[in-house]
Amino acid sequence: MLTKVHPERLFIGSIMLAFALLIMATVGIKPQLLQSLQFLILFVSLLLVIWIGIKAGKFDIITNRLRNRAVGWLIAATFSTALWSFAHKSTQLVFPALKEFRKIWNTFEPFALFATVVFILFALILFIVGSRDSKLERPGFIERSLVHNLSSKIAALPMVLTAVGVFVIATLWTVYHSFTNSRMLPKSEFIGLAQYERLWNSDRWYMSIENLAIYGACSLIFSLVIGFMLAALLDQKTRFENTFRTIFLYPFALSFIVTGLVWQWILNPDYGVQKIVRSLGFDSFVFNPLYNMDIVIYGILAAGLWQGTGFIMCLMLAGLRGIDQEIWKAARIDGIPMWKTYIQIVIPMMRPVFITTLVIIAAGIIKVYDLVVAQTSGGPGISSEVPAKYVYDYMFGAQNLAQGFAASTMMLVSVLIVLIPFTYLEFGRRKNA
Amino acid sequence: MNSIEIKNLSLNFGDVKVLKDLNLTIEKGEFLVLLGASGCGKSTLLNCIAGLLDVTDGQIFINEQNVTWLEPAQRGIGMVFQSYALYPQMTVEGNLSFSLKNAKLAKDEINRRVKNASEILQIEDLLKRKPAALSGGQRQRVAIGRALVRDVDVFLFDEPLSNLDAKLRTELRVEIKRLHQKLNNTMIYVTHDQIEAMTLANRIAIMRDGLVLQLDDPKNIYNFPINKYVAEFIGSPGMNFLQGKINNKDNVSFQIDDTLFELDGYNFQTIVEDKRPVWLGVRPENIVVNDGNKSMPVNFDVVVEVIEPMGADTLVWSHFNGHEFRFTVDGNKVINIGEKINLGFDPLHISIFDFESEDRL
Ligand SMILES: Nc1ncnc2c1ncn2[C@@H]1O[C@H](COP(=O)(O)OP(=O)(O)OP(=O)(O)O)[C@@H](O)[C@H]1O
Ligand SMILES: [Mg+2]
């Protein structure tokens, strides 16, 4: 509601916004503009601090239970000031040793400056809000967001920064440049949707998508089914279970390139299966999937399954082991046949495992690249191309960054189209349950 | 008529012999409790009866029919587990009716049975809920209901109340007893809890290392334990043991150092020769504090060391001739630490065990 503005929330929000802008400016998106914007927003938050101070009226610093925290932020501000000053000539003249790490200090400089300002603001706000809120029984918003579980927040910060930096910023950057005519180097010259038009007019892209669809559907179904069946078999108190598990898991330890090469040999008519069967006397036997445009993708699929199924089996086995043995006993006493117990009781109980597995398999499908490169290099012709290879080839082979970006943006969009309803369903279910 | 008969049952897990040539006969409508220390094979025995484990040797009869190699579902048993083992993604109703649906029973019949069971167990209001939305006690009721709808002759319980808190345990214990009185079918109940065993059982089987040591009604097990292990196992606080020997000179008495306890009135199973080393066991609650009028046949003095008030009575710790000695007195009686107290007991209420074999004499 507009009548009840929460200056504290605005404050935290603006600090976060300023931080996001700082990161974007550092990454290189509109550096000057975003930097000045960021300090503008920091200024706004300073004004907010003053406003909160005025609204708070009377201060009672002595009884302020947050005083230590505020002092802590001040100390942190001192440290970051020091860090900031390390990048400056005058400090480096006093401490010559600092010069050796000049590059590091220069990287830290903007962050240190930003941190100084933010920490001082934090300290101020804790003094002000804290002296007001310390009379409240329940911690206020600021106290909860700045003080509560502080150490875990600090510990999570590097990961949050990485996630924001890699996933959000880099993604935005990619999408942004897919609308430009960047070739070898990123440029900011907008040409609208031209890259996408070109993409969707390309036979190679269509072929890639078709292949990905076939590969994806088959690999999803087969690795789930085979992985689950193997796990269910191993779960029957099999002897030598460890041995089997190791054998099935071995391929996972190989890199895709090695798997690809191995399977290229196996499927190669001159060295592999065809040769062996022919040498047994079946002279007209033909088996050369990698040289047949219609079925080449299934050759790649075989290698992919061989590599991935063992891992899926291990995940499933862990899930099966997590099921209470007494559930099995209860089902046996109830007279439920084994297959029905699996389908109606055990698999629904393993839902979280299945979701994890699904995500892992899906990620593997989207990024399939090295297998293709090692087995066929996309051939014969373009019949085994996949989207990831398209992106890579355009970005680094054809030196057409923007085209590669457009293709990767399309991949991202399709992933989101699948993912958003899925998470929505999951999330909604949680809420209802 | 015998409901369950177990003949020479053995079960090995690889080299580990868990059940050794075990025999057990349970009558129709009997409530048998299996009691024993952890790892003595109670669950294993129950699983063998249920058919969840393949026996190594021996036979199991249920209602005079040899079921040794029948599937669990065909044995006419229902089982309730410690961890409830409900099917989590089905509602309570689904849990109750799943086995019936699977057995292709008519819809009306399923509904009738579910309704009947939920009435008996008072879970009618919970039928549409999932197990996750139930308390522990409610879950265990549903688990009992799942056995109930199947209309079986024998109920097997494997520590069904162990996961519940003390108050709920008492409530559900009474309810299981009521259920038994109402249905009057055979029940085998595994527990660690002596109170559960004493209150529920028609007969208790005390197990140790895969063998049944004593199978008797609760009163006899409590009063006439067949050996020292059973005597120690049953009763809380535990029985006091004094080590000494039999003095058979004039009349039979128990000699510990220089003290003689006359054993007039004790029912010896066998004739006991002079100087035989024995244990004398007496329960803390069978000790009487003499105040003036010496009424008990056996009397001796101890010094009070520690006092543990427990409400209704007070547990007093002391030593007698180097053996720890506990006894209970009325909770209202005033007792001081360091006080010398004269105690007595009736030889009728004690147990004498052989020192070597620890069997009752
Ligand atoms: N699958 C198994 N493999 C090998 N040994 C087993 C197996 N299951 C049980 N045992 C052993 O059999 C013995 C009896 O086990 P059981 O589960 O019947 O004990 P219990 O009397 O039910 O104990 P608790 O009161 O703790 O449940 C134990 O010593 C146990 O180690
Ligand atoms: Mg057990």
PDB file of N, CA and C in Angstrom, chain A residues 117-183:
ATOM      1  N   VAL A 117      31.232   2.493   1.171  1.00  0.00           N
ATOM      2  CA  VAL A 117      30.018   3.306   1.245  1.00  0.00           C
ATOM      3  C   VAL A 117      28.878   2.496   1.857  1.00  0.00           C
ATOM      4  N   VAL A 118      28.714   1.263   1.348  1.00  0.00           N
ATOM      5  CA  VAL A 118      27.595   0.446   1.818  1.00  0.00           C
ATOM      6  C   VAL A 118      27.738   0.114   3.296  1.00  0.00           C
ATOM      7  N   PHE A 119      28.949  -0.222   3.724  1.00  0.00           N
ATOM      8  CA  PHE A 119      29.136  -0.606   5.125  1.00  0.00           C
ATOM      9  C   PHE A 119      28.845   0.573   6.032  1.00  0.00           C
ATOM     10  N   ILE A 120      29.301   1.764   5.613  1.00  0.00           N
ATOM     11  CA  ILE A 120      29.022   2.935   6.446  1.00  0.00           C
ATOM     12  C   ILE A 120      27.515   3.164   6.523  1.00  0.00           C
ATOM     13  N   LEU A 121      26.857   2.995   5.372  1.00  0.00           N
ATOM     14  CA  LEU A 121      25.398   3.141   5.376  1.00  0.00           C
ATOM     15  C   LEU A 121      24.757   2.118   6.305  1.00  0.00           C
ATOM     16  N   PHE A 122      25.260   0.888   6.236  1.00  0.00           N
ATOM     17  CA  PHE A 122      24.719  -0.165   7.113  1.00  0.00           C
ATOM     18  C   PHE A 122      24.874   0.225   8.574  1.00  0.00           C
ATOM     19  N   ALA A 123      26.092   0.699   8.896  1.00  0.00           N
ATOM     20  CA  ALA A 123      26.353   1.062  10.288  1.00  0.00           C
ATOM     21  C   ALA A 123      25.392   2.158  10.724  1.00  0.00           C
ATOM     22  N   LEU A 124      25.253   3.165   9.853  1.00  0.00           N
ATOM     23  CA  LEU A 124      24.343   4.279  10.162  1.00  0.00           C
ATOM     24  C   LEU A 124      22.934   3.758  10.421  1.00  0.00           C
ATOM     25  N   ILE A 125      22.486   2.931   9.489  1.00  0.00           N
ATOM     26  CA  ILE A 125      21.092   2.485   9.584  1.00  0.00           C
ATOM     27  C   ILE A 125      20.911   1.622  10.821  1.00  0.00           C
ATOM     28  N   LEU A 126      21.949   0.875  11.190  1.00  0.00           N
ATOM     29  CA  LEU A 126      21.802   0.047  12.389  1.00  0.00           C
ATOM     30  C   LEU A 126      21.746   0.914  13.628  1.00  0.00           C
ATOM     31  N   PHE A 127      22.563   1.962  13.638  1.00  0.00           N
ATOM     32  CA  PHE A 127      22.502   2.881  14.777  1.00  0.00           C
ATOM     33  C   PHE A 127      21.112   3.481  14.898  1.00  0.00           C
ATOM     34  N   ILE A 128      20.618   3.945  13.738  1.00  0.00           N
ATOM     35  CA  ILE A 128      19.331   4.650  13.773  1.00  0.00           C
ATOM     36  C   ILE A 128      18.183   3.690  14.037  1.00  0.00           C
ATOM     37  N   VAL A 129      18.055   2.715  13.128  1.00  0.00           N
ATOM     38  CA  VAL A 129      16.923   1.796  13.245  1.00  0.00           C
ATOM     39  C   VAL A 129      17.040   0.967  14.504  1.00  0.00           C
ATOM     40  N   GLY A 130      18.292   0.574  14.788  1.00  0.00           N
ATOM     41  CA  GLY A 130      18.498  -0.254  15.960  1.00  0.00           C
ATOM     42  C   GLY A 130      18.098   0.461  17.227  1.00  0.00           C
ATOM     43  N   SER A 131      18.451   1.736  17.339  1.00  0.00           N
ATOM     44  CA  SER A 131      18.110   2.438  18.565  1.00  0.00           C
ATOM     45  C   SER A 131      16.605   2.639  18.669  1.00  0.00           C
ATOM     46  N   ARG A 132      15.947   2.616  17.521  1.00  0.00           N
ATOM     47  CA  ARG A 132      14.485   2.700  17.577  1.00  0.00           C
ATOM     48  C   ARG A 132      13.895   1.313  17.864  1.00  0.00           C
ATOM     49  N   ASP A 133      14.416   0.313  17.102  1.00  0.00           N
ATOM     50  CA  ASP A 133      13.795  -1.012  17.171  1.00  0.00           C
ATOM     51  C   ASP A 133      14.175  -1.786  18.416  1.00  0.00           C
ATOM     52  N   SER A 134      15.237  -1.352  19.085  1.00  0.00           N
ATOM     53  CA  SER A 134      15.642  -2.145  20.236  1.00  0.00           C
ATOM     54  C   SER A 134      14.587  -2.090  21.322  1.00  0.00           C
ATOM     55  N   LYS A 135      13.630  -1.180  21.157  1.00  0.00           N
ATOM     56  CA  LYS A 135      12.534  -1.168  22.126  1.00  0.00           C
ATOM     57  C   LYS A 135      11.445  -2.158  21.709  1.00  0.00           C
ATOM     58  N   LEU A 136      11.503  -2.598  20.438  1.00  0.00           N
ATOM     59  CA  LEU A 136      10.500  -3.578  19.992  1.00  0.00           C
ATOM     60  C   LEU A 136      10.851  -4.943  20.557  1.00  0.00           C
ATOM     61  N   GLU A 137       9.837  -5.779  20.677  1.00  0.00           N
ATOM     62  CA  GLU A 137      10.113  -7.129  21.167  1.00  0.00           C
ATOM     63  C   GLU A 137      10.679  -7.994  20.056  1.00  0.00           C
ATOM     64  N   ARG A 138      10.071  -7.825  18.880  1.00  0.00           N
ATOM     65  CA  ARG A 138      10.437  -8.675  17.761  1.00  0.00           C
ATOM     66  C   ARG A 138      11.378  -7.876  16.863  1.00  0.00           C
ATOM     67  N   PRO A 139      12.454  -8.483  16.367  1.00  0.00           N
ATOM     68  CA  PRO A 139      13.365  -7.741  15.497  1.00  0.00           C
ATOM     69  C   PRO A 139      12.637  -7.169  14.284  1.00  0.00           C
ATOM     70  N   GLY A 140      12.972  -5.919  13.926  1.00  0.00           N
ATOM     71  CA  GLY A 140      12.337  -5.293  12.767  1.00  0.00           C
ATOM     72  C   GLY A 140      12.921  -5.833  11.471  1.00  0.00           C
ATOM     73  N   PHE A 141      12.443  -5.286  10.374  1.00  0.00           N
ATOM     74  CA  PHE A 141      12.855  -5.781   9.054  1.00  0.00           C
ATOM     75  C   PHE A 141      14.361  -5.663   8.857  1.00  0.00           C
ATOM     76  N   ILE A 142      14.901  -4.476   9.202  1.00  0.00           N
ATOM     77  CA  ILE A 142      16.325  -4.249   8.997  1.00  0.00           C
ATOM     78  C   ILE A 142      17.144  -5.223   9.815  1.00  0.00           C
ATOM     79  N   GLU A 143      16.730  -5.365  11.065  1.00  0.00           N
ATOM     80  CA  GLU A 143      17.492  -6.248  11.937  1.00  0.00           C
ATOM     81  C   GLU A 143      17.496  -7.656  11.376  1.00  0.00           C
ATOM     82  N   ARG A 144      16.321  -8.058  10.877  1.00  0.00           N
ATOM     83  CA  ARG A 144      16.246  -9.418  10.356  1.00  0.00           C
ATOM     84  C   ARG A 144      17.097  -9.578   9.100  1.00  0.00           C
ATOM     85  N   SER A 145      17.071  -8.563   8.220  1.00  0.00           N
ATOM     86  CA  SER A 145      17.779  -8.752   6.956  1.00  0.00           C
ATOM     87  C   SER A 145      19.273  -8.461   7.091  1.00  0.00           C
ATOM     88  N   LEU A 146      19.679  -7.606   8.011  1.00  0.00           N
ATOM     89  CA  LEU A 146      21.098  -7.267   8.106  1.00  0.00           C
ATOM     90  C   LEU A 146      21.829  -8.048   9.182  1.00  0.00           C
ATOM     91  N   VAL A 147      21.117  -8.469  10.210  1.00  0.00           N
ATOM     92  CA  VAL A 147      21.807  -9.020  11.367  1.00  0.00           C
ATOM     93  C   VAL A 147      21.561 -10.504  11.520  1.00  0.00           C
ATOM     94  N   HIS A 148      20.319 -10.893  11.319  1.00  0.00           N
ATOM     95  CA  HIS A 148      19.965 -12.282  11.595  1.00  0.00           C
ATOM     96  C   HIS A 148      20.726 -13.219  10.665  1.00  0.00           C
ATOM     97  N   ASN A 149      21.357 -14.262  11.227  1.00  0.00           N
ATOM     98  CA  ASN A 149      22.093 -15.242  10.430  1.00  0.00           C
ATOM     99  C   ASN A 149      23.150 -14.593   9.555  1.00  0.00           C
ATOM    100  N   LEU A 150      23.790 -13.570  10.089  1.00  0.00           N
ATOM    101  CA  LEU A 150      24.701 -12.792   9.268  1.00  0.00           C
ATOM    102  C   LEU A 150      25.811 -13.660   8.693  1.00  0.00           C
ATOM    103  N   SER A 151      26.359 -14.551   9.548  1.00  0.00           N
ATOM    104  CA  SER A 151      27.513 -15.320   9.072  1.00  0.00           C
ATOM    105  C   SER A 151      27.127 -16.210   7.889  1.00  0.00           C
ATOM    106  N   SER A 152      25.905 -16.768   7.941  1.00  0.00           N
ATOM    107  CA  SER A 152      25.526 -17.619   6.809  1.00  0.00           C
ATOM    108  C   SER A 152      25.314 -16.775   5.562  1.00  0.00           C
ATOM    109  N   LYS A 153      24.838 -15.550   5.762  1.00  0.00           N
ATOM    110  CA  LYS A 153      24.673 -14.680   4.589  1.00  0.00           C
ATOM    111  C   LYS A 153      26.026 -14.358   3.971  1.00  0.00           C
ATOM    112  N   ILE A 154      26.987 -14.069   4.855  1.00  0.00           N
ATOM    113  CA  ILE A 154      28.319 -13.744   4.335  1.00  0.00           C
ATOM    114  C   ILE A 154      28.903 -14.956   3.620  1.00  0.00           C
ATOM    115  N   ALA A 155      28.693 -16.141   4.225  1.00  0.00           N
ATOM    116  CA  ALA A 155      29.241 -17.350   3.614  1.00  0.00           C
ATOM    117  C   ALA A 155      28.616 -17.610   2.259  1.00  0.00           C
ATOM    118  N   ALA A 156      27.343 -17.239   2.115  1.00  0.00           N
ATOM    119  CA  ALA A 156      26.661 -17.512   0.854  1.00  0.00           C
ATOM    120  C   ALA A 156      27.019 -16.479  -0.211  1.00  0.00           C
ATOM    121  N   LEU A 157      27.620 -15.372   0.228  1.00  0.00           N
ATOM    122  CA  LEU A 157      27.830 -14.262  -0.696  1.00  0.00           C
ATOM    123  C   LEU A 157      28.636 -14.632  -1.943  1.00  0.00           C
ATOM    124  N   PRO A 158      29.791 -15.314  -1.794  1.00  0.00           N
ATOM    125  CA  PRO A 158      30.560 -15.642  -3.015  1.00  0.00           C
ATOM    126  C   PRO A 158      29.738 -16.433  -4.020  1.00  0.00           C
ATOM    127  N   MET A 159      28.962 -17.382  -3.511  1.00  0.00           N
ATOM    128  CA  MET A 159      28.147 -18.197  -4.413  1.00  0.00           C
ATOM    129  C   MET A 159      27.065 -17.344  -5.057  1.00  0.00           C
ATOM    130  N   VAL A 160      26.468 -16.462  -4.253  1.00  0.00           N
ATOM    131  CA  VAL A 160      25.432 -15.597  -4.809  1.00  0.00           C
ATOM    132  C   VAL A 160      26.033 -14.728  -5.900  1.00  0.00           C
ATOM    133  N   LEU A 161      27.220 -14.174  -5.608  1.00  0.00           N
ATOM    134  CA  LEU A 161      27.863 -13.312  -6.600  1.00  0.00           C
ATOM    135  C   LEU A 161      28.157 -14.096  -7.875  1.00  0.00           C
ATOM    136  N   THR A 162      28.700 -15.305  -7.710  1.00  0.00           N
ATOM    137  CA  THR A 162      29.005 -16.109  -8.885  1.00  0.00           C
ATOM    138  C   THR A 162      27.735 -16.386  -9.675  1.00  0.00           C
ATOM    139  N   ALA A 163      26.700 -16.794  -8.941  1.00  0.00           N
ATOM    140  CA  ALA A 163      25.456 -17.125  -9.622  1.00  0.00           C
ATOM    141  C   ALA A 163      24.922 -15.913 -10.351  1.00  0.00           C
ATOM    142  N   VAL A 164      24.905 -14.780  -9.653  1.00  0.00           N
ATOM    143  CA  VAL A 164      24.400 -13.569 -10.304  1.00  0.00           C
ATOM    144  C   VAL A 164      25.287 -13.217 -11.483  1.00  0.00           C
ATOM    145  N   GLY A 165      26.609 -13.264 -11.250  1.00  0.00           N
ATOM    146  CA  GLY A 165      27.537 -12.869 -12.297  1.00  0.00           C
ATOM    147  C   GLY A 165      27.427 -13.769 -13.512  1.00  0.00           C
ATOM    148  N   VAL A 166      27.478 -15.077 -13.278  1.00  0.00           N
ATOM    149  CA  VAL A 166      27.522 -15.992 -14.416  1.00  0.00           C
ATOM    150  C   VAL A 166      26.151 -16.135 -15.053  1.00  0.00           C
ATOM    151  N   PHE A 167      25.173 -16.408 -14.221  1.00  0.00           N
ATOM    152  CA  PHE A 167      23.889 -16.768 -14.800  1.00  0.00           C
ATOM    153  C   PHE A 167      23.103 -15.553 -15.265  1.00  0.00           C
ATOM    154  N   VAL A 168      23.034 -14.551 -14.418  1.00  0.00           N
ATOM    155  CA  VAL A 168      22.181 -13.422 -14.778  1.00  0.00           C
ATOM    156  C   VAL A 168      22.895 -12.473 -15.725  1.00  0.00           C
ATOM    157  N   ILE A 169      24.048 -11.971 -15.274  1.00  0.00           N
ATOM    158  CA  ILE A 169      24.725 -10.948 -16.057  1.00  0.00           C
ATOM    159  C   ILE A 169      25.157 -11.486 -17.423  1.00  0.00           C
ATOM    160  N   ALA A 170      25.832 -12.669 -17.368  1.00  0.00           N
ATOM    161  CA  ALA A 170      26.336 -13.212 -18.625  1.00  0.00           C
ATOM    162  C   ALA A 170      25.187 -13.533 -19.574  1.00  0.00           C
ATOM    163  N   THR A 171      24.090 -14.022 -19.019  1.00  0.00           N
ATOM    164  CA  THR A 171      22.947 -14.326 -19.870  1.00  0.00           C
ATOM    165  C   THR A 171      22.401 -13.058 -20.506  1.00  0.00           C
ATOM    166  N   LEU A 172      22.234 -12.041 -19.684  1.00  0.00           N
ATOM    167  CA  LEU A 172      21.723 -10.778 -20.224  1.00  0.00           C
ATOM    168  C   LEU A 172      22.644 -10.260 -21.322  1.00  0.00           C
ATOM    169  N   TRP A 173      23.927 -10.393 -21.047  1.00  0.00           N
ATOM    170  CA  TRP A 173      24.924  -9.902 -22.003  1.00  0.00           C
ATOM    171  C   TRP A 173      24.781 -10.644 -23.331  1.00  0.00           C
ATOM    172  N   THR A 174      24.618 -11.943 -23.242  1.00  0.00           N
ATOM    173  CA  THR A 174      24.478 -12.759 -24.450  1.00  0.00           C
ATOM    174  C   THR A 174      23.230 -12.365 -25.229  1.00  0.00           C
ATOM    175  N   VAL A 175      22.127 -12.275 -24.514  1.00  0.00           N
ATOM    176  CA  VAL A 175      20.874 -11.939 -25.190  1.00  0.00           C
ATOM    177  C   VAL A 175      21.002 -10.561 -25.852  1.00  0.00           C
ATOM    178  N   TYR A 176      21.570  -9.661 -25.120  1.00  0.00           N
ATOM    179  CA  TYR A 176      21.738  -8.292 -25.610  1.00  0.00           C
ATOM    180  C   TYR A 176      22.542  -8.275 -26.915  1.00  0.00           C
ATOM    181  N   HIS A 177      23.633  -9.045 -26.928  1.00  0.00           N
ATOM    182  CA  HIS A 177      24.478  -9.009 -28.123  1.00  0.00           C
ATOM    183  C   HIS A 177      23.939  -9.816 -29.283  1.00  0.00           C
ATOM    184  N   SER A 178      22.910 -10.647 -29.007  1.00  0.00           N
ATOM    185  CA  SER A 178      22.348 -11.398 -30.131  1.00  0.00           C
ATOM    186  C   SER A 178      21.541 -10.474 -31.048  1.00  0.00           C
ATOM    187  N   PHE A 179      21.275  -9.275 -30.603  1.00  0.00           N
ATOM    188  CA  PHE A 179      20.556  -8.304 -31.451  1.00  0.00           C
ATOM    189  C   PHE A 179      21.510  -7.373 -32.178  1.00  0.00           C
ATOM    190  N   THR A 180      22.806  -7.671 -32.092  1.00  0.00           N
ATOM    191  CA  THR A 180      23.777  -6.786 -32.735  1.00  0.00           C
ATOM    192  C   THR A 180      24.398  -7.496 -33.938  1.00  0.00           C
ATOM    193  N   ASN A 181      25.275  -6.810 -34.606  1.00  0.00           N
ATOM    194  CA  ASN A 181      25.978  -7.474 -35.700  1.00  0.00           C
ATOM    195  C   ASN A 181      27.425  -7.790 -35.314  1.00  0.00           C
ATOM    196  N   SER A 182      27.615  -8.168 -34.033  1.00  0.00           N
ATOM    197  CA  SER A 182      28.959  -8.527 -33.586  1.00  0.00           C
ATOM    198  C   SER A 182      29.484  -9.653 -34.452  1.00  0.00           C
ATOM    199  N   ARG A 183      30.763  -9.522 -34.870  1.00  0.00           N
ATOM    200  CA  ARG A 183      31.333 -10.653 -35.607  1.00  0.00           C
ATOM    201  C   ARG A 183      32.421 -11.306 -34.760  1.00  0.00           C
TER     202      ARG A 183
END
